[in-house]
């Protein structure tokens, strides 16, 4: 009897093992969906900390909440998918720009959906139309006597005719500063401007205290003599979701002195 019981248990274990192997042997996703976000044919500087694009599938007896696709700071994206039919839309937020390919259905109602098939690697390109354009960013060079990084941003309303006549106001500008090129809204060291109320054209100067760059609150044992920064414009939070910015290009600052905490 014990022998039969042992054989029975062994067969059950073998059955479970083979079943597990079958699950493990499903093909992995092997289709790369890649692309870029542009404006006027040029890569659009994006906030690499926020997810905007979402893809999902229908059917299969399940509810698919979608896969978020991260857009990098240089406007590029890449996502590995299984072959099949997909639907793409935007996360249900109000942005400081419009996507030309995704029409808003109204505040809180989401966006249009784009249908596409993928059975091999696929490239896509989407155009965004920012509400404001950053014309230039300037900063004063640093030397051993410097205690602040003084950054000035010049910006204006985007005259693109595809935008609505009334746009949310620019309410603040920010300097996001860090030790590497991955500068986005998750960067801890920031400096905000005074409150703004701009709908046409504006400029503002921000002064980042260099002792904060050395502070362990932001970067431990930071002895670097350089830093990176971007400027971000924050629009009226009543019309644009908090945490979404219009970003400048990336800047590298040399000769950062060591200023004690």
Short mmCIF file of C-alpha atoms in Angstrom, two decimals:
data_model
loop_
_atom_site.label_atom_id
_atom_site.label_comp_id
_atom_site.label_asym_id
_atom_site.label_seq_id
_atom_site.Cartn_x
_atom_site.Cartn_y
_atom_site.Cartn_z
CA UNK A 1 0.00 0.00 0.00
CA UNK A 2 2.82 2.38 0.88
CA UNK A 3 4.48 1.62 -2.45
CA UNK A 4 1.28 2.47 -4.37
CA UNK A 5 0.89 5.67 -2.37
CA UNK A 6 4.50 6.62 -3.10
CA UNK A 7 4.01 5.96 -6.84
CA UNK A 8 0.79 8.01 -6.85
CA UNK A 9 2.46 10.98 -5.15
CA UNK A 10 5.39 10.78 -7.55
CA UNK A 11 3.06 10.84 -10.55
CA UNK A 12 1.25 13.89 -9.14
CA UNK A 13 4.54 15.71 -8.58
CA UNK A 14 5.74 14.87 -12.09
CA UNK A 15 2.45 16.12 -13.52
CA UNK A 16 2.81 19.41 -11.67
CA UNK A 17 6.42 19.70 -12.79
CA UNK A 18 5.56 19.23 -16.46
CA UNK A 19 2.67 21.68 -16.16
CA UNK A 20 4.99 24.28 -14.63
CA UNK A 21 7.49 23.70 -17.44
CA UNK A 22 4.75 24.28 -20.00
CA UNK A 23 3.96 27.65 -18.42
CA UNK A 24 7.65 28.52 -18.26
CA UNK A 25 8.07 27.66 -21.93
CA UNK A 26 5.61 30.24 -23.23
CA UNK A 27 7.32 32.53 -25.72
CA UNK A 28 8.58 35.78 -24.30
CA UNK A 29 7.47 39.08 -25.87
CA UNK A 30 9.71 39.70 -28.85
CA UNK A 31 8.31 42.77 -30.62
CA UNK A 32 9.90 46.12 -29.87
CA UNK A 33 7.64 49.13 -30.15
CA UNK A 34 9.97 52.11 -30.45
CA UNK A 35 9.52 55.71 -31.43
CA UNK A 36 9.89 59.35 -30.54
CA UNK A 37 7.92 62.42 -29.59
CA UNK A 38 8.65 65.52 -31.66
CA UNK A 39 7.63 69.11 -32.26
CA UNK A 40 8.28 70.74 -35.64
CA UNK A 41 10.23 67.66 -36.66
CA UNK A 42 12.68 67.87 -33.75
CA UNK A 43 12.82 65.64 -30.64
CA UNK A 44 10.71 67.14 -27.87
CA UNK A 45 12.31 67.44 -24.43
CA UNK A 46 10.18 65.27 -22.20
CA UNK A 47 9.83 64.62 -18.49
CA UNK A 48 11.34 61.15 -18.09
CA UNK A 49 9.71 60.80 -14.68
CA UNK A 50 6.11 60.72 -15.95
CA UNK A 51 4.25 58.05 -17.91
CA UNK A 52 1.94 59.35 -20.62
CA UNK A 53 1.50 56.71 -23.35
CA UNK A 54 -0.52 53.59 -22.49
CA UNK A 55 -1.19 50.46 -24.58
CA UNK A 56 -3.72 47.74 -23.87
CA UNK A 57 -5.47 44.78 -25.50
CA UNK A 58 -9.10 43.75 -25.58
CA UNK A 59 -10.58 40.29 -25.07
CA UNK A 60 -8.76 37.26 -23.66
CA UNK A 61 -11.38 37.06 -20.91
CA UNK A 62 -9.68 39.67 -18.79
CA UNK A 63 -9.67 43.36 -18.07
CA UNK A 64 -6.48 44.93 -19.38
CA UNK A 65 -5.54 48.10 -17.50
CA UNK A 66 -2.79 48.77 -19.99
CA UNK A 67 0.98 49.06 -20.00
CA UNK A 68 2.59 52.44 -19.36
CA UNK A 69 5.31 53.39 -21.82
CA UNK A 70 8.05 55.62 -20.44
CA UNK A 71 9.18 58.47 -22.68
CA UNK A 72 12.80 59.40 -22.00
CA UNK A 73 14.10 62.92 -21.58
CA UNK A 74 15.18 62.97 -25.24
CA UNK A 75 11.65 62.15 -26.42
CA UNK A 76 12.36 58.53 -27.34
CA UNK A 77 10.50 55.46 -26.08
CA UNK A 78 10.82 51.69 -26.29
CA UNK A 79 8.51 48.91 -25.10
CA UNK A 80 8.66 45.12 -25.54
CA UNK A 81 5.28 43.60 -26.51
CA UNK A 82 3.73 40.31 -27.57
CA UNK A 83 2.52 40.17 -31.18
CA UNK A 84 -1.13 41.17 -31.58
CA UNK A 85 -3.61 43.99 -31.85
CA UNK A 86 -3.21 46.88 -29.43
CA UNK A 87 -4.92 50.10 -28.52
CA UNK A 88 -2.95 53.18 -27.48
CA UNK A 89 -4.13 56.22 -25.58
CA UNK A 90 -2.83 58.74 -23.06
CA UNK A 91 -2.96 58.59 -19.30
CA UNK A 92 -6.01 60.52 -18.12
CA UNK A 93 -4.27 63.78 -17.19
CA UNK A 94 -4.28 67.36 -18.42
CA UNK A 95 -0.89 68.22 -19.94
CA UNK A 96 1.00 71.46 -20.72
CA UNK A 97 0.90 70.41 -24.37
CA UNK A 98 -1.38 68.70 -26.85
CA UNK A 99 -0.74 65.48 -28.74
CA UNK A 100 -1.67 65.98 -32.40
CA UNK A 101 -2.70 62.30 -32.68
CA UNK A 102 -4.83 62.11 -29.51
CA UNK A 103 -7.77 64.45 -29.14
CA UNK A 104 -8.91 65.20 -25.60
CA UNK A 105 -12.46 64.05 -24.86
CA UNK A 106 -12.73 66.70 -22.14
CA UNK A 107 -11.27 67.25 -18.70
CA UNK A 108 -11.39 63.96 -16.80
CA UNK A 109 -12.75 62.03 -19.80
CA UNK A 110 -9.48 60.82 -21.29
CA UNK A 111 -8.30 60.84 -24.90
CA UNK A 112 -8.93 59.25 -28.27
CA UNK A 113 -7.60 55.75 -28.86
CA UNK A 114 -5.27 54.68 -31.66
CA UNK A 115 -5.49 51.08 -32.90
CA UNK A 116 -2.44 49.27 -34.29
CA UNK A 117 -1.14 45.75 -35.01
CA UNK A 118 2.33 44.54 -34.22
CA UNK A 119 3.93 41.28 -35.40
CA UNK A 120 7.54 42.46 -35.56
CA UNK A 121 9.51 45.51 -34.51
CA UNK A 122 7.52 48.69 -35.10
CA UNK A 123 8.38 52.41 -35.02
CA UNK A 124 5.94 55.23 -34.30
CA UNK A 125 6.26 59.01 -34.09
CA UNK A 126 3.95 61.40 -32.26
CA UNK A 127 3.88 65.17 -32.40
CA UNK A 128 3.21 67.29 -29.34
CA UNK A 129 2.31 70.98 -29.43
CA UNK A 130 3.55 72.74 -26.27
CA UNK A 131 1.51 75.65 -24.95
CA UNK A 132 4.66 77.73 -24.43
CA UNK A 133 8.08 77.81 -26.07
CA UNK A 134 11.33 78.29 -24.17
CA UNK A 135 13.33 80.62 -26.39
CA UNK A 136 16.54 80.58 -24.37
CA UNK A 137 18.13 79.82 -21.03
CA UNK A 138 21.18 81.72 -19.81
CA UNK A 139 23.29 81.41 -16.67
CA UNK A 140 26.24 83.25 -15.18
CA UNK A 141 29.53 81.31 -15.30
CA UNK A 142 30.85 80.10 -11.95
CA UNK A 143 34.21 80.61 -10.28
CA UNK A 144 35.72 79.96 -6.85
CA UNK A 145 33.86 82.93 -5.33
CA UNK A 146 30.39 81.92 -6.55
CA UNK A 147 27.74 81.03 -3.99
CA UNK A 148 24.70 80.81 -6.30
CA UNK A 149 23.89 79.62 -9.79
CA UNK A 150 21.89 82.40 -11.48
CA UNK A 151 19.65 81.07 -14.26
CA UNK A 152 17.35 83.17 -16.47
CA UNK A 153 14.70 81.67 -18.73
CA UNK A 154 12.95 83.49 -21.60
CA UNK A 155 9.67 82.03 -22.81
CA UNK A 156 6.59 82.96 -24.84
CA UNK A 157 3.20 81.69 -25.84
CA UNK A 158 3.32 79.20 -28.72
CA UNK A 159 1.72 80.87 -31.78
CA UNK A 160 0.81 77.48 -33.32
CA UNK A 161 -2.71 77.87 -34.76
CA UNK A 162 -3.69 74.37 -33.61
CA UNK A 163 -3.77 75.53 -30.00
CA UNK A 164 -6.86 77.04 -28.37
CA UNK A 165 -7.12 80.81 -28.12
CA UNK A 166 -7.02 80.76 -24.32
CA UNK A 167 -4.16 78.92 -22.65
CA UNK A 168 -3.42 78.24 -18.98
CA UNK A 169 -1.01 80.75 -17.46
CA UNK A 170 2.60 80.07 -16.57
CA UNK A 171 2.61 80.24 -12.77
CA UNK A 172 6.18 79.32 -11.86
CA UNK A 173 9.55 78.42 -13.29
CA UNK A 174 11.88 75.86 -11.73
CA UNK A 175 15.55 74.98 -11.95
CA UNK A 176 16.10 71.22 -11.55
CA UNK A 177 19.79 70.53 -10.82
CA UNK A 178 21.66 67.25 -10.45
CA UNK A 179 24.85 65.27 -10.82
CA UNK A 180 24.03 63.52 -14.11
CA UNK A 181 22.10 63.97 -17.35
CA UNK A 182 18.86 62.42 -16.06
CA UNK A 183 17.22 65.64 -14.95
CA UNK A 184 13.44 65.58 -14.66
CA UNK A 185 10.63 66.32 -12.21
CA UNK A 186 11.94 63.62 -9.84
CA UNK A 187 15.22 65.54 -9.37
CA UNK A 188 15.34 66.50 -5.70
CA UNK A 189 17.40 69.68 -5.90
CA UNK A 190 15.13 72.41 -7.28
CA UNK A 191 14.71 76.14 -7.07
CA UNK A 192 11.36 77.80 -7.77
CA UNK A 193 10.82 81.29 -9.07
CA UNK A 194 8.51 83.83 -7.55
CA UNK A 195 4.82 83.32 -8.45
CA UNK A 196 4.07 84.24 -12.07
CA UNK A 197 0.98 85.01 -14.10
CA UNK A 198 2.08 84.97 -17.73
CA UNK A 199 -0.04 84.31 -20.82
CA UNK A 200 2.05 85.93 -23.54
CA UNK A 201 5.79 86.45 -23.03
CA UNK A 202 7.98 86.45 -19.96
CA UNK A 203 11.36 85.98 -18.36
CA UNK A 204 12.44 85.19 -14.82
CA UNK A 205 15.72 84.65 -12.97
CA UNK A 206 16.25 81.99 -10.31
CA UNK A 207 19.17 81.70 -7.90
CA UNK A 208 20.13 78.22 -6.78
CA UNK A 209 22.28 78.16 -3.64
CA UNK A 210 25.39 76.11 -4.36
CA UNK A 211 25.74 74.88 -0.78
CA UNK A 212 22.60 72.81 -1.40
CA UNK A 213 24.41 71.02 -4.23
CA UNK A 214 26.89 69.76 -1.61
CA UNK A 215 24.25 68.94 1.00
CA UNK A 216 23.80 65.28 1.94
CA UNK A 217 20.07 65.95 1.77
CA UNK A 218 20.43 65.80 -2.01
CA UNK A 219 23.78 64.21 -2.92
CA UNK A 220 26.02 62.38 -0.48
CA UNK A 221 29.79 63.03 -0.71
CA UNK A 222 29.34 65.25 -3.74
CA UNK A 223 32.74 66.69 -4.70
CA UNK A 224 31.96 67.14 -8.40
CA UNK A 225 33.11 70.38 -10.02
CA UNK A 226 30.23 70.29 -12.52
CA UNK A 227 26.43 70.04 -12.47
CA UNK A 228 23.54 69.58 -14.88
CA UNK A 229 20.25 71.46 -14.91
CA UNK A 230 17.02 72.02 -16.80
CA UNK A 231 14.40 74.71 -16.47
CA UNK A 232 10.76 73.65 -16.16
CA UNK A 233 7.67 75.82 -16.59
CA UNK A 234 4.68 74.98 -14.39
CA UNK A 235 1.26 76.01 -15.71
CA UNK A 236 -1.95 76.81 -13.89
CA UNK A 237 -2.75 73.73 -11.79
CA UNK A 238 -6.46 74.26 -12.38
CA UNK A 239 -5.96 73.28 -16.03
CA UNK A 240 -2.73 71.26 -16.04
CA UNK A 241 -2.04 68.30 -13.75
CA UNK A 242 0.48 68.98 -11.00
CA UNK A 243 3.95 67.62 -11.74
CA UNK A 244 3.84 68.11 -15.52
CA UNK A 245 6.21 70.73 -16.93
CA UNK A 246 7.44 72.27 -20.15
CA UNK A 247 11.17 71.54 -20.04
CA UNK A 248 14.21 73.26 -21.49
CA UNK A 249 17.21 71.54 -22.99
CA UNK A 250 19.88 70.15 -20.67
CA UNK A 251 22.78 72.37 -19.57
CA UNK A 252 26.11 71.45 -18.01
CA UNK A 253 27.80 73.95 -15.70
CA UNK A 254 31.55 73.79 -15.08
CA UNK A 255 33.74 75.15 -12.25
CA UNK A 256 31.26 74.51 -9.47
CA UNK A 257 33.11 75.60 -6.30
CA UNK A 258 32.94 73.68 -3.07
CA UNK A 259 30.55 75.65 -0.85
CA UNK A 260 30.06 74.19 2.63
CA UNK A 261 26.62 73.09 3.72
#
